[in-house]
CSV table of N, CA and C in Angstrom, one decimal:
chain,number,residue,atom,x,y,z
R,30,MET,N,0.9,-1.2,0.0
R,30,MET,CA,0.1,0.1,0.1
R,30,MET,C,0.8,1.3,0.0
R,31,VAL,N,0.5,2.1,-0.9
R,31,VAL,CA,1.4,3.6,-1.0
R,31,VAL,C,0.5,4.4,-0.4
R,32,GLU,N,1.3,5.2,0.8
R,32,GLU,CA,0.5,6.3,1.4
R,32,GLU,C,0.8,7.5,0.6
R,33,ARG,N,-0.3,8.4,0.6
R,33,ARG,CA,-0.2,9.6,-0.1
R,33,ARG,C,0.7,10.6,0.7
R,34,ALA,N,1.7,11.3,0.1
R,34,ALA,CA,2.7,12.3,0.8
R,34,ALA,C,1.9,13.5,0.6
R,35,ILE,N,1.8,14.3,1.8
R,35,ILE,CA,1.0,15.5,1.6
R,35,ILE,C,1.9,16.7,2.0
R,36,GLY,N,3.0,16.5,2.5
R,36,GLY,CA,3.9,17.6,3.1
R,36,GLY,C,5.4,17.4,2.8
R,37,CYS,N,6.2,18.4,2.7
R,37,CYS,CA,7.6,18.4,2.3
R,37,CYS,C,8.3,19.2,3.4
R,38,VAL,N,9.3,18.5,4.0
R,38,VAL,CA,10.2,19.3,4.9
R,38,VAL,C,11.6,19.1,4.4
R,39,LYS,N,12.4,19.9,5.1
R,39,LYS,CA,13.9,19.7,4.9
R,39,LYS,C,14.5,18.9,6.2
R,40,ASP,N,15.4,18.2,5.8
R,40,ASP,CA,16.1,17.5,6.8
R,40,ASP,C,17.5,18.4,7.2
R,41,VAL,N,18.2,18.1,8.1
R,41,VAL,CA,19.3,18.7,8.8
R,41,VAL,C,20.2,19.0,7.7
R,42,GLU,N,20.4,18.2,6.6
R,42,GLU,CA,21.4,18.4,5.5
R,42,GLU,C,20.8,19.3,4.4
R,43,GLY,N,19.6,19.7,4.6
R,43,GLY,CA,19.0,20.7,3.5
R,43,GLY,C,18.1,19.8,2.5
R,44,ARG,N,18.0,18.4,2.5
R,44,ARG,CA,17.3,17.6,1.7
R,44,ARG,C,15.9,17.6,1.9
R,45,HIS,N,15.1,17.8,0.8
R,45,HIS,CA,13.7,17.6,1.1
R,45,HIS,C,13.1,16.2,1.2
R,46,SER,N,12.3,16.0,2.3
R,46,SER,CA,11.6,14.8,2.4
R,46,SER,C,10.0,14.8,2.5
R,47,PHE,N,9.5,14.1,1.6
R,47,PHE,CA,8.0,14.0,1.8
R,47,PHE,C,7.5,13.0,2.7
R,48,LEU,N,6.6,13.5,3.6
R,48,LEU,CA,6.2,12.8,4.8
R,48,LEU,C,4.8,12.5,4.4
R,49,PRO,N,4.3,11.1,4.9
R,49,PRO,CA,2.9,10.7,4.6
R,49,PRO,C,2.0,11.4,5.7
R,50,SER,N,0.8,11.5,5.4
R,50,SER,CA,-0.2,12.2,6.4
R,50,SER,C,-0.3,11.6,7.7
R,51,THR,N,0.0,10.3,7.7
R,51,THR,CA,-0.2,9.5,9.1
R,51,THR,C,1.0,9.6,9.9
R,52,SER,N,2.0,10.1,9.2
R,52,SER,CA,3.3,10.2,10.1
R,52,SER,C,3.5,11.0,11.3
R,53,PRO,N,3.8,10.5,12.5
R,53,PRO,CA,3.8,11.5,13.7
R,53,PRO,C,4.8,12.6,13.5
R,54,ILE,N,5.8,12.3,12.5
R,54,ILE,CA,6.9,13.4,12.4
R,54,ILE,C,6.1,14.6,11.7
R,55,TRP,N,5.1,14.1,10.6
R,55,TRP,CA,4.4,15.2,10.0
R,55,TRP,C,3.7,16.1,10.9
R,56,GLU,N,3.0,15.4,12.0
R,56,GLU,CA,2.4,16.4,12.9
R,56,GLU,C,3.3,17.3,13.6
R,57,ILE,N,4.6,16.7,13.9
R,57,ILE,CA,5.4,17.7,14.6
R,57,ILE,C,6.0,18.7,13.9
R,58,ALA,N,6.2,18.4,12.4
R,58,ALA,CA,6.7,19.5,11.5
R,58,ALA,C,5.6,20.5,11.4
R,59,MET,N,4.4,20.1,11.2
R,59,MET,CA,3.2,21.0,11.0
R,59,MET,C,3.0,21.9,12.2
R,60,ASN,N,3.2,21.5,13.3
R,60,ASN,CA,3.0,22.2,14.6
R,60,ASN,C,4.3,23.4,14.6
R,61,MET,N,5.4,22.9,14.1
R,61,MET,CA,6.4,23.9,14.1
R,61,MET,C,6.4,25.0,13.1
R,62,MET,N,5.9,24.6,11.9
R,62,MET,CA,5.8,25.5,10.8
R,62,MET,C,4.5,26.4,10.7
R,63,ILE,N,3.5,26.0,11.4
R,63,ILE,CA,2.3,26.8,11.5
R,63,ILE,C,2.2,27.4,12.9
R,64,PRO,N,2.3,28.7,13.0
R,64,PRO,CA,2.2,29.4,14.3
R,64,PRO,C,0.8,29.2,14.7
R,65,LYS,N,0.6,29.1,16.0
R,65,LYS,CA,-0.6,29.0,16.7
R,65,LYS,C,-1.3,30.5,16.8
R,66,TYR,N,-2.6,30.7,16.5
R,66,TYR,CA,-3.1,31.9,16.7
R,66,TYR,C,-3.8,32.0,18.0
R,67,GLU,N,-3.6,32.9,18.9
R,67,GLU,CA,-4.4,33.1,20.2
R,67,GLU,C,-5.6,33.9,19.9
R,68,TYR,N,-6.8,33.3,20.2
R,68,TYR,CA,-8.1,33.9,20.0
R,68,TYR,C,-8.3,34.8,21.2
R,69,VAL,N,-8.3,36.0,21.2
R,69,VAL,CA,-8.4,37.0,22.2
R,69,VAL,C,-9.8,37.5,22.6
R,70,ARG,N,-10.2,37.4,23.9
R,70,ARG,CA,-11.5,37.9,24.4
R,70,ARG,C,-11.1,38.7,25.5
R,71,ASP,N,-11.1,40.0,25.5
R,71,ASP,CA,-10.9,41.1,26.5
R,71,ASP,C,-11.9,41.9,26.9
R,72,LYS,N,-12.4,41.6,28.0
R,72,LYS,CA,-13.7,42.4,28.3
R,72,LYS,C,-13.3,44.0,28.7
R,73,LYS,N,-12.1,44.0,29.4
R,73,LYS,CA,-11.7,45.5,29.8
R,73,LYS,C,-11.5,46.1,28.4
R,74,TYR,N,-11.0,45.5,27.4
R,74,TYR,CA,-10.7,46.3,26.2
R,74,TYR,C,-12.0,46.7,25.4
R,75,ARG,N,-12.9,45.9,25.5
R,75,ARG,CA,-14.2,46.2,24.8
R,75,ARG,C,-14.8,47.2,25.7
R,76,GLU,N,-14.8,47.3,27.0
R,76,GLU,CA,-15.3,48.5,27.8
R,76,GLU,C,-14.6,49.8,27.6
R,77,TRP,N,-13.3,49.6,27.2
R,77,TRP,CA,-12.4,51.0,26.9
R,77,TRP,C,-12.8,51.4,25.6
R,78,ILE,N,-13.1,50.5,24.6
R,78,ILE,CA,-13.5,50.9,23.2
R,78,ILE,C,-14.9,51.7,23.5
R,79,LYS,N,-15.7,51.3,24.4
R,79,LYS,CA,-16.8,52.1,24.5
R,79,LYS,C,-16.9,53.4,25.1
R,80,GLU,N,-15.7,53.6,25.7
R,80,GLU,CA,-15.5,55.0,26.1
R,80,GLU,C,-14.7,56.0,25.1
R,81,LEU,N,-14.5,55.4,23.9
R,81,LEU,CA,-13.9,56.3,22.7
R,81,LEU,C,-15.1,57.0,22.1
R,82,ARG,N,-14.8,57.6,20.8
R,82,ARG,CA,-15.7,58.1,19.9
R,82,ARG,C,-16.0,57.2,18.7
R,83,CYS,N,-17.1,57.5,18.0
R,83,CYS,CA,-17.5,56.8,17.0
R,83,CYS,C,-16.5,57.1,15.9
R,84,SER,N,-16.0,55.8,15.2
R,84,SER,CA,-14.9,55.9,14.2
R,84,SER,C,-15.5,56.9,12.9
R,85,PHE,N,-16.9,56.9,12.7
R,85,PHE,CA,-17.3,57.8,11.7
R,85,PHE,C,-17.6,59.1,12.0
R,86,CYS,N,-18.5,59.3,13.1
R,86,CYS,CA,-19.0,60.7,13.2
R,86,CYS,C,-18.4,61.3,14.7
R,87,LEU,N,-17.5,60.7,15.3
R,87,LEU,CA,-16.9,61.1,16.6
R,87,LEU,C,-17.9,61.5,17.6
R,88,THR,N,-19.1,60.9,17.7
R,88,THR,CA,-20.0,61.1,18.8
R,88,THR,C,-19.6,60.2,20.0
R,89,GLU,N,-19.9,60.7,21.2
R,89,GLU,CA,-19.3,60.1,22.4
R,89,GLU,C,-20.4,59.4,23.1
R,90,TYR,N,-21.6,59.1,22.6
R,90,TYR,CA,-22.6,58.4,23.3
R,90,TYR,C,-23.1,57.1,22.6
R,91,LEU,N,-23.7,56.3,23.4
R,91,LEU,CA,-24.3,55.0,22.8
R,91,LEU,C,-23.2,54.3,21.9
R,92,LEU,N,-21.9,54.1,22.4
R,92,LEU,CA,-21.0,53.4,21.5
R,92,LEU,C,-21.0,51.9,21.6
R,93,ASP,N,-20.9,51.1,20.6
R,93,ASP,CA,-20.8,49.6,20.4
R,93,ASP,C,-19.4,49.4,19.9
R,94,PRO,N,-18.9,48.3,20.5
R,94,PRO,CA,-17.6,47.7,19.9
R,94,PRO,C,-18.0,46.9,18.8
R,95,HIS,N,-17.7,47.4,17.4
R,95,HIS,CA,-18.0,46.4,16.3
R,95,HIS,C,-16.8,45.5,16.0
R,96,HIS,N,-17.1,44.4,15.8
R,96,HIS,CA,-16.1,43.2,15.4
R,96,HIS,C,-16.1,43.3,14.0
R,97,VAL,N,-14.9,43.6,13.3
R,97,VAL,CA,-14.8,43.7,11.9
R,97,VAL,C,-14.7,42.2,11.4
R,98,LYS,N,-15.5,41.8,10.4
R,98,LYS,CA,-15.6,40.3,9.9
R,98,LYS,C,-14.9,40.2,8.5
R,99,PHE,N,-14.9,41.2,7.6
R,99,PHE,CA,-14.7,41.1,6.4
R,99,PHE,C,-13.1,41.0,6.0
R,100,ILE,N,-12.3,41.5,6.6
R,100,ILE,CA,-10.9,41.5,6.6
R,100,ILE,C,-10.4,40.1,6.9
R,101,GLY,N,-9.6,39.6,6.0
R,101,GLY,CA,-9.0,38.4,6.1
R,101,GLY,C,-7.9,38.1,7.2
R,102,GLY,N,-7.5,36.9,7.3
R,102,GLY,CA,-6.5,36.7,8.2
R,102,GLY,C,-7.1,35.9,9.5
R,103,GLN,N,-6.3,35.7,10.4
R,103,GLN,CA,-6.6,34.9,11.5
R,103,GLN,C,-7.4,35.6,12.5
R,104,GLY,N,-8.3,35.0,13.4
R,104,GLY,CA,-9.2,35.9,14.3
R,104,GLY,C,-10.3,36.5,13.8
R,105,LYS,N,-10.6,36.2,12.6
R,105,LYS,CA,-11.9,36.8,12.1
R,105,LYS,C,-13.1,36.1,12.4
R,106,GLY,N,-13.0,34.9,13.2
R,106,GLY,CA,-14.2,34.2,13.6
R,106,GLY,C,-14.6,33.1,12.6
R,107,GLY,N,-15.6,32.6,13.0
R,107,GLY,CA,-16.1,31.5,12.0
R,107,GLY,C,-17.6,31.6,12.0
R,108,LYS,N,-18.3,30.5,11.6
R,108,LYS,CA,-19.6,30.4,11.5
R,108,LYS,C,-20.2,30.4,12.9
R,109,GLY,N,-21.0,31.6,13.1
R,109,GLY,CA,-21.5,31.8,14.5
R,109,GLY,C,-20.6,32.4,15.6
R,110,LYS,N,-19.4,32.6,15.3
R,110,LYS,CA,-18.5,32.9,16.0
R,110,LYS,C,-17.9,34.5,16.0
R,111,GLN,N,-18.0,35.2,17.0
R,111,GLN,CA,-17.5,36.5,17.0
R,111,GLN,C,-16.0,36.6,16.6
R,112,PRO,N,-15.6,37.6,15.8
R,112,PRO,CA,-14.2,37.7,15.7
R,112,PRO,C,-13.5,38.0,16.9
R,113,CYS,N,-12.1,38.0,16.8
R,113,CYS,CA,-11.3,38.0,18.0
R,113,CYS,C,-11.5,39.6,18.4
R,114,ASP,N,-11.2,39.9,19.6
R,114,ASP,CA,-11.3,41.2,20.2
R,114,ASP,C,-10.3,42.2,19.7
R,115,THR,N,-9.3,41.7,19.0
R,115,THR,CA,-8.2,42.6,18.4
R,115,THR,C,-8.8,43.3,17.1
R,116,ARG,N,-10.0,42.8,16.7
R,116,ARG,CA,-10.6,43.3,15.4
R,116,ARG,C,-11.7,44.2,15.6
R,117,ILE,N,-11.6,45.2,16.7
R,117,ILE,CA,-12.8,45.9,17.0
R,117,ILE,C,-12.6,47.4,16.7
R,118,THR,N,-13.6,48.0,16.1
R,118,THR,CA,-13.6,49.5,16.0
R,118,THR,C,-14.9,50.1,16.8
R,119,PRO,N,-14.6,51.1,17.3
R,119,PRO,CA,-15.9,51.9,18.0
R,119,PRO,C,-16.9,52.5,17.0
R,120,LEU,N,-18.2,52.2,17.2
R,120,LEU,CA,-19.2,52.7,16.3
R,120,LEU,C,-20.3,53.1,17.4
R,121,CYS,N,-20.9,54.3,17.0
R,121,CYS,CA,-22.2,54.8,17.7
R,121,CYS,C,-23.3,53.8,17.3
R,122,ARG,N,-24.3,53.7,18.1
R,122,ARG,CA,-25.4,52.7,17.9
R,122,ARG,C,-26.0,53.0,16.4
R,123,PRO,N,-26.3,54.3,16.0
R,123,PRO,CA,-27.1,54.3,14.7
R,123,PRO,C,-26.1,53.9,13.5
R,124,HIS,N,-24.7,54.1,13.6
R,124,HIS,CA,-23.8,53.6,12.7
R,124,HIS,C,-23.6,52.1,12.6
R,125,HIS,N,-23.6,51.8,14.0
R,125,HIS,CA,-23.4,50.2,14.1
R,125,HIS,C,-24.6,49.4,13.5
R,126,THR,N,-25.9,50.0,13.7
R,126,THR,CA,-27.1,49.2,13.1
R,126,THR,C,-27.0,49.4,11.6
R,127,LEU,N,-26.6,50.6,11.2
R,127,LEU,CA,-26.6,50.7,9.7
R,127,LEU,C,-25.6,49.8,9.1
R,128,LEU,N,-24.4,49.6,9.7
R,128,LEU,CA,-23.5,48.8,9.1
R,128,LEU,C,-24.1,47.3,9.1
R,129,HIS,N,-24.6,46.9,10.1
R,129,HIS,CA,-25.2,45.5,10.1
R,129,HIS,C,-26.3,45.3,9.2
R,130,ASN,N,-27.1,46.3,8.8
R,130,ASN,CA,-28.3,46.2,8.0
R,130,ASN,C,-27.9,46.6,6.6
R,131,TRP,N,-26.7,47.1,6.3
R,131,TRP,CA,-26.4,47.4,4.9
R,131,TRP,C,-26.5,46.4,3.9
R,132,PRO,N,-27.2,46.5,3.0
R,132,PRO,CA,-27.6,45.4,2.0
R,132,PRO,C,-26.2,44.8,1.1
R,133,ALA,N,-25.5,45.8,0.9
R,133,ALA,CA,-24.3,45.3,0.0
R,133,ALA,C,-23.1,44.8,0.7
R,134,GLY,N,-23.2,44.6,2.1
R,134,GLY,CA,-22.3,44.2,3.0
R,134,GLY,C,-21.3,45.1,3.7
R,135,GLU,N,-20.7,44.6,4.6
R,135,GLU,CA,-19.8,45.4,5.5
R,135,GLU,C,-18.6,46.1,4.9
R,136,GLU,N,-18.0,45.4,3.9
R,136,GLU,CA,-16.9,46.1,3.2
R,136,GLU,C,-17.2,47.3,2.4
R,137,SER,N,-18.4,47.3,1.8
R,137,SER,CA,-18.9,48.5,1.0
R,137,SER,C,-19.1,49.6,1.8
R,138,ILE,N,-19.7,49.5,2.9
R,138,ILE,CA,-20.0,50.6,3.6
R,138,ILE,C,-18.7,51.3,4.0
R,139,TRP,N,-17.6,50.6,4.5
R,139,TRP,CA,-16.4,51.1,4.8
R,139,TRP,C,-15.7,51.9,3.8
R,140,GLU,N,-15.9,51.5,2.5
R,140,GLU,CA,-15.5,52.2,1.4
R,140,GLU,C,-16.3,53.6,1.3
R,141,ILE,N,-17.7,53.5,1.4
R,141,ILE,CA,-18.4,54.6,1.2
R,141,ILE,C,-18.0,55.6,2.3
R,142,TRP,N,-17.8,55.2,3.6
R,142,TRP,CA,-17.5,55.9,4.6
R,142,TRP,C,-15.9,56.5,4.4
R,143,SER,N,-15.2,55.9,3.4
R,143,SER,CA,-13.8,56.3,3.3
R,143,SER,C,-12.9,56.0,4.6
R,144,ARG,N,-13.2,54.8,5.0
R,144,ARG,CA,-12.5,54.5,6.4
R,144,ARG,C,-11.6,53.3,6.2
R,145,ASP,N,-10.6,53.0,6.9
R,145,ASP,CA,-9.7,51.9,6.9
R,145,ASP,C,-9.9,51.2,8.2
R,146,PRO,N,-10.8,50.2,8.2
R,146,PRO,CA,-11.0,49.6,9.5
R,146,PRO,C,-10.0,48.8,10.1
R,147,LYS,N,-9.1,48.4,9.2
R,147,LYS,CA,-7.9,47.6,9.5
R,147,LYS,C,-7.0,48.4,10.4
R,148,LYS,N,-6.7,49.8,9.7
R,148,LYS,CA,-5.9,50.6,10.4
R,148,LYS,C,-6.3,50.9,11.7
R,149,ILE,N,-7.7,51.3,11.8
R,149,ILE,CA,-8.3,51.5,13.3
R,149,ILE,C,-8.0,50.6,14.1
R,150,MET,N,-8.5,49.3,13.9
R,150,MET,CA,-8.5,48.2,14.8
R,150,MET,C,-6.9,47.9,15.2
R,151,GLU,N,-6.1,47.9,14.3
R,151,GLU,CA,-4.7,47.7,14.6
R,151,GLU,C,-4.1,48.7,15.7
R,152,THR,N,-4.4,50.1,15.2
R,152,THR,CA,-4.0,51.1,16.0
R,152,THR,C,-4.6,51.2,17.4
R,153,LEU,N,-5.8,50.9,17.4
R,153,LEU,CA,-6.5,50.9,18.7
R,153,LEU,C,-5.9,49.8,19.8
R,154,TRP,N,-5.7,48.7,19.1
R,154,TRP,CA,-5.2,47.6,19.9
R,154,TRP,C,-3.8,47.9,20.3
R,155,GLU,N,-3.0,48.5,19.5
R,155,GLU,CA,-1.6,48.8,19.8
R,155,GLU,C,-1.5,49.8,21.1
R,156,ILE,N,-2.6,50.8,20.9
R,156,ILE,CA,-2.4,51.7,22.0
R,156,ILE,C,-3.0,51.2,23.3
R,157,TRP,N,-4.0,50.3,23.3
R,157,TRP,CA,-4.5,49.6,24.4
R,157,TRP,C,-3.4,48.7,25.2
R,158,ASN,N,-2.5,48.2,24.4
R,158,ASN,CA,-1.4,47.3,25.0
R,158,ASN,C,-0.1,48.2,25.4
R,159,LYS,N,-0.2,49.4,25.2
R,159,LYS,CA,1.0,50.4,25.8
R,159,LYS,C,0.8,50.3,27.4
R,160,ASP,N,1.9,50.5,27.9
R,160,ASP,CA,2.1,50.6,29.4
R,160,ASP,C,1.8,52.0,29.9
R,161,TRP,N,0.7,52.6,29.7
R,161,TRP,CA,0.2,53.9,30.0
R,161,TRP,C,-1.0,53.8,30.8
R,162,PRO,N,-1.2,55.0,31.4
R,162,PRO,CA,-2.3,55.3,32.3
R,162,PRO,C,-3.7,55.3,31.5
R,163,ARG,N,-4.6,54.8,31.9
R,163,ARG,CA,-5.9,54.6,31.0
R,163,ARG,C,-6.4,56.1,30.4
R,164,LEU,N,-6.2,57.1,31.2
R,164,LEU,CA,-6.7,58.4,30.4
R,164,LEU,C,-5.8,58.8,29.5
R,165,GLN,N,-4.5,58.5,29.4
R,165,GLN,CA,-3.5,58.8,28.3
R,165,GLN,C,-3.9,58.0,27.2
R,166,LYS,N,-4.4,56.6,27.4
R,166,LYS,CA,-4.7,55.9,26.1
R,166,LYS,C,-5.9,56.4,25.6
R,167,LEU,N,-6.9,57.0,26.4
R,167,LEU,CA,-8.0,57.4,25.8
R,167,LEU,C,-7.8,58.6,25.0
R,168,GLU,N,-6.8,59.6,25.6
R,168,GLU,CA,-6.5,60.7,24.8
R,168,GLU,C,-5.7,60.5,23.5
R,169,VAL,N,-4.8,59.6,23.6
R,169,VAL,CA,-4.0,59.1,22.3
R,169,VAL,C,-4.9,58.6,21.2
R,170,ALA,N,-5.9,57.7,21.7
R,170,ALA,CA,-6.8,57.1,20.7
R,170,ALA,C,-7.8,58.1,20.1
R,171,GLU,N,-8.2,59.1,20.8
R,171,GLU,CA,-9.1,60.0,20.3
R,171,GLU,C,-8.4,61.1,19.3
R,172,ASN,N,-7.2,61.2,19.7
R,172,ASN,CA,-6.4,62.1,18.9
R,172,ASN,C,-6.1,61.4,17.5
R,173,PHE,N,-5.9,60.2,17.6
R,173,PHE,CA,-5.6,59.3,16.3
R,173,PHE,C,-6.9,59.4,15.5
R,174,LEU,N,-8.1,59.2,16.1
R,174,LEU,CA,-9.3,59.1,15.2
R,174,LEU,C,-9.6,60.7,14.6
R,175,GLU,N,-9.2,61.6,15.4
R,175,GLU,CA,-9.4,62.9,14.8
R,175,GLU,C,-8.4,63.2,13.6
R,176,GLU,N,-7.1,62.9,13.9
R,176,GLU,CA,-6.2,63.0,12.9
R,176,GLU,C,-6.4,62.3,11.5
R,177,GLN,N,-7.1,61.3,11.7
R,177,GLN,CA,-7.5,60.5,10.5
R,177,GLN,C,-8.6,61.1,9.6
R,178,GLY,N,-9.0,62.3,10.2
R,178,GLY,CA,-10.2,63.1,9.4
R,178,GLY,C,-11.4,62.2,9.7
R,179,PHE,N,-11.6,61.6,10.7
R,179,PHE,CA,-12.8,60.7,11.1
R,179,PHE,C,-13.9,61.8,11.6
R,180,ASN,N,-14.2,62.8,10.9
R,180,ASN,CA,-15.2,63.7,11.4
R,180,ASN,C,-16.3,64.2,10.2
R,181,ASN,N,-17.3,63.8,10.4
R,181,ASN,CA,-18.5,64.1,9.4
R,181,ASN,C,-18.0,63.8,7.9
R,182,GLY,N,-17.5,62.5,8.0
R,182,GLY,CA,-17.4,61.8,6.5
R,182,GLY,C,-16.0,62.6,5.9
R,183,LYS,N,-15.3,63.3,6.4
R,183,LYS,CA,-14.2,63.8,5.5
R,183,LYS,C,-13.0,63.1,5.4
């Protein structure tokens, strides 16, 4: 019986070896080659996001943390699963509701708004992980949103 080779690894001398799918070495090699992704759920971060301003209109009330789903990569969730908390942008309730009910899909409304949700979520997560006092994090995050021109659709 011939086993189907599904992977290729280099040995110590740099030669390629194909490993069968049932090989225990294959499992070890795959675990070393594919980094594990940590699915982050951070209630304190979500609460902090609610203290910011809307990514679109800069309003300060009725904020919801919106989990961005359309950007590829790890942590985007799966069927029936919220994306990772590193993929959050702050939206006021009216814009959050509009985004979820937009018939053309989430990606198109971000384009219409001329916003880059990836930049927003990455920058806010980076600010949150700084070793700064809470108020300083809020100030820097709000300055970031204002500097991006996130005011009245500009």
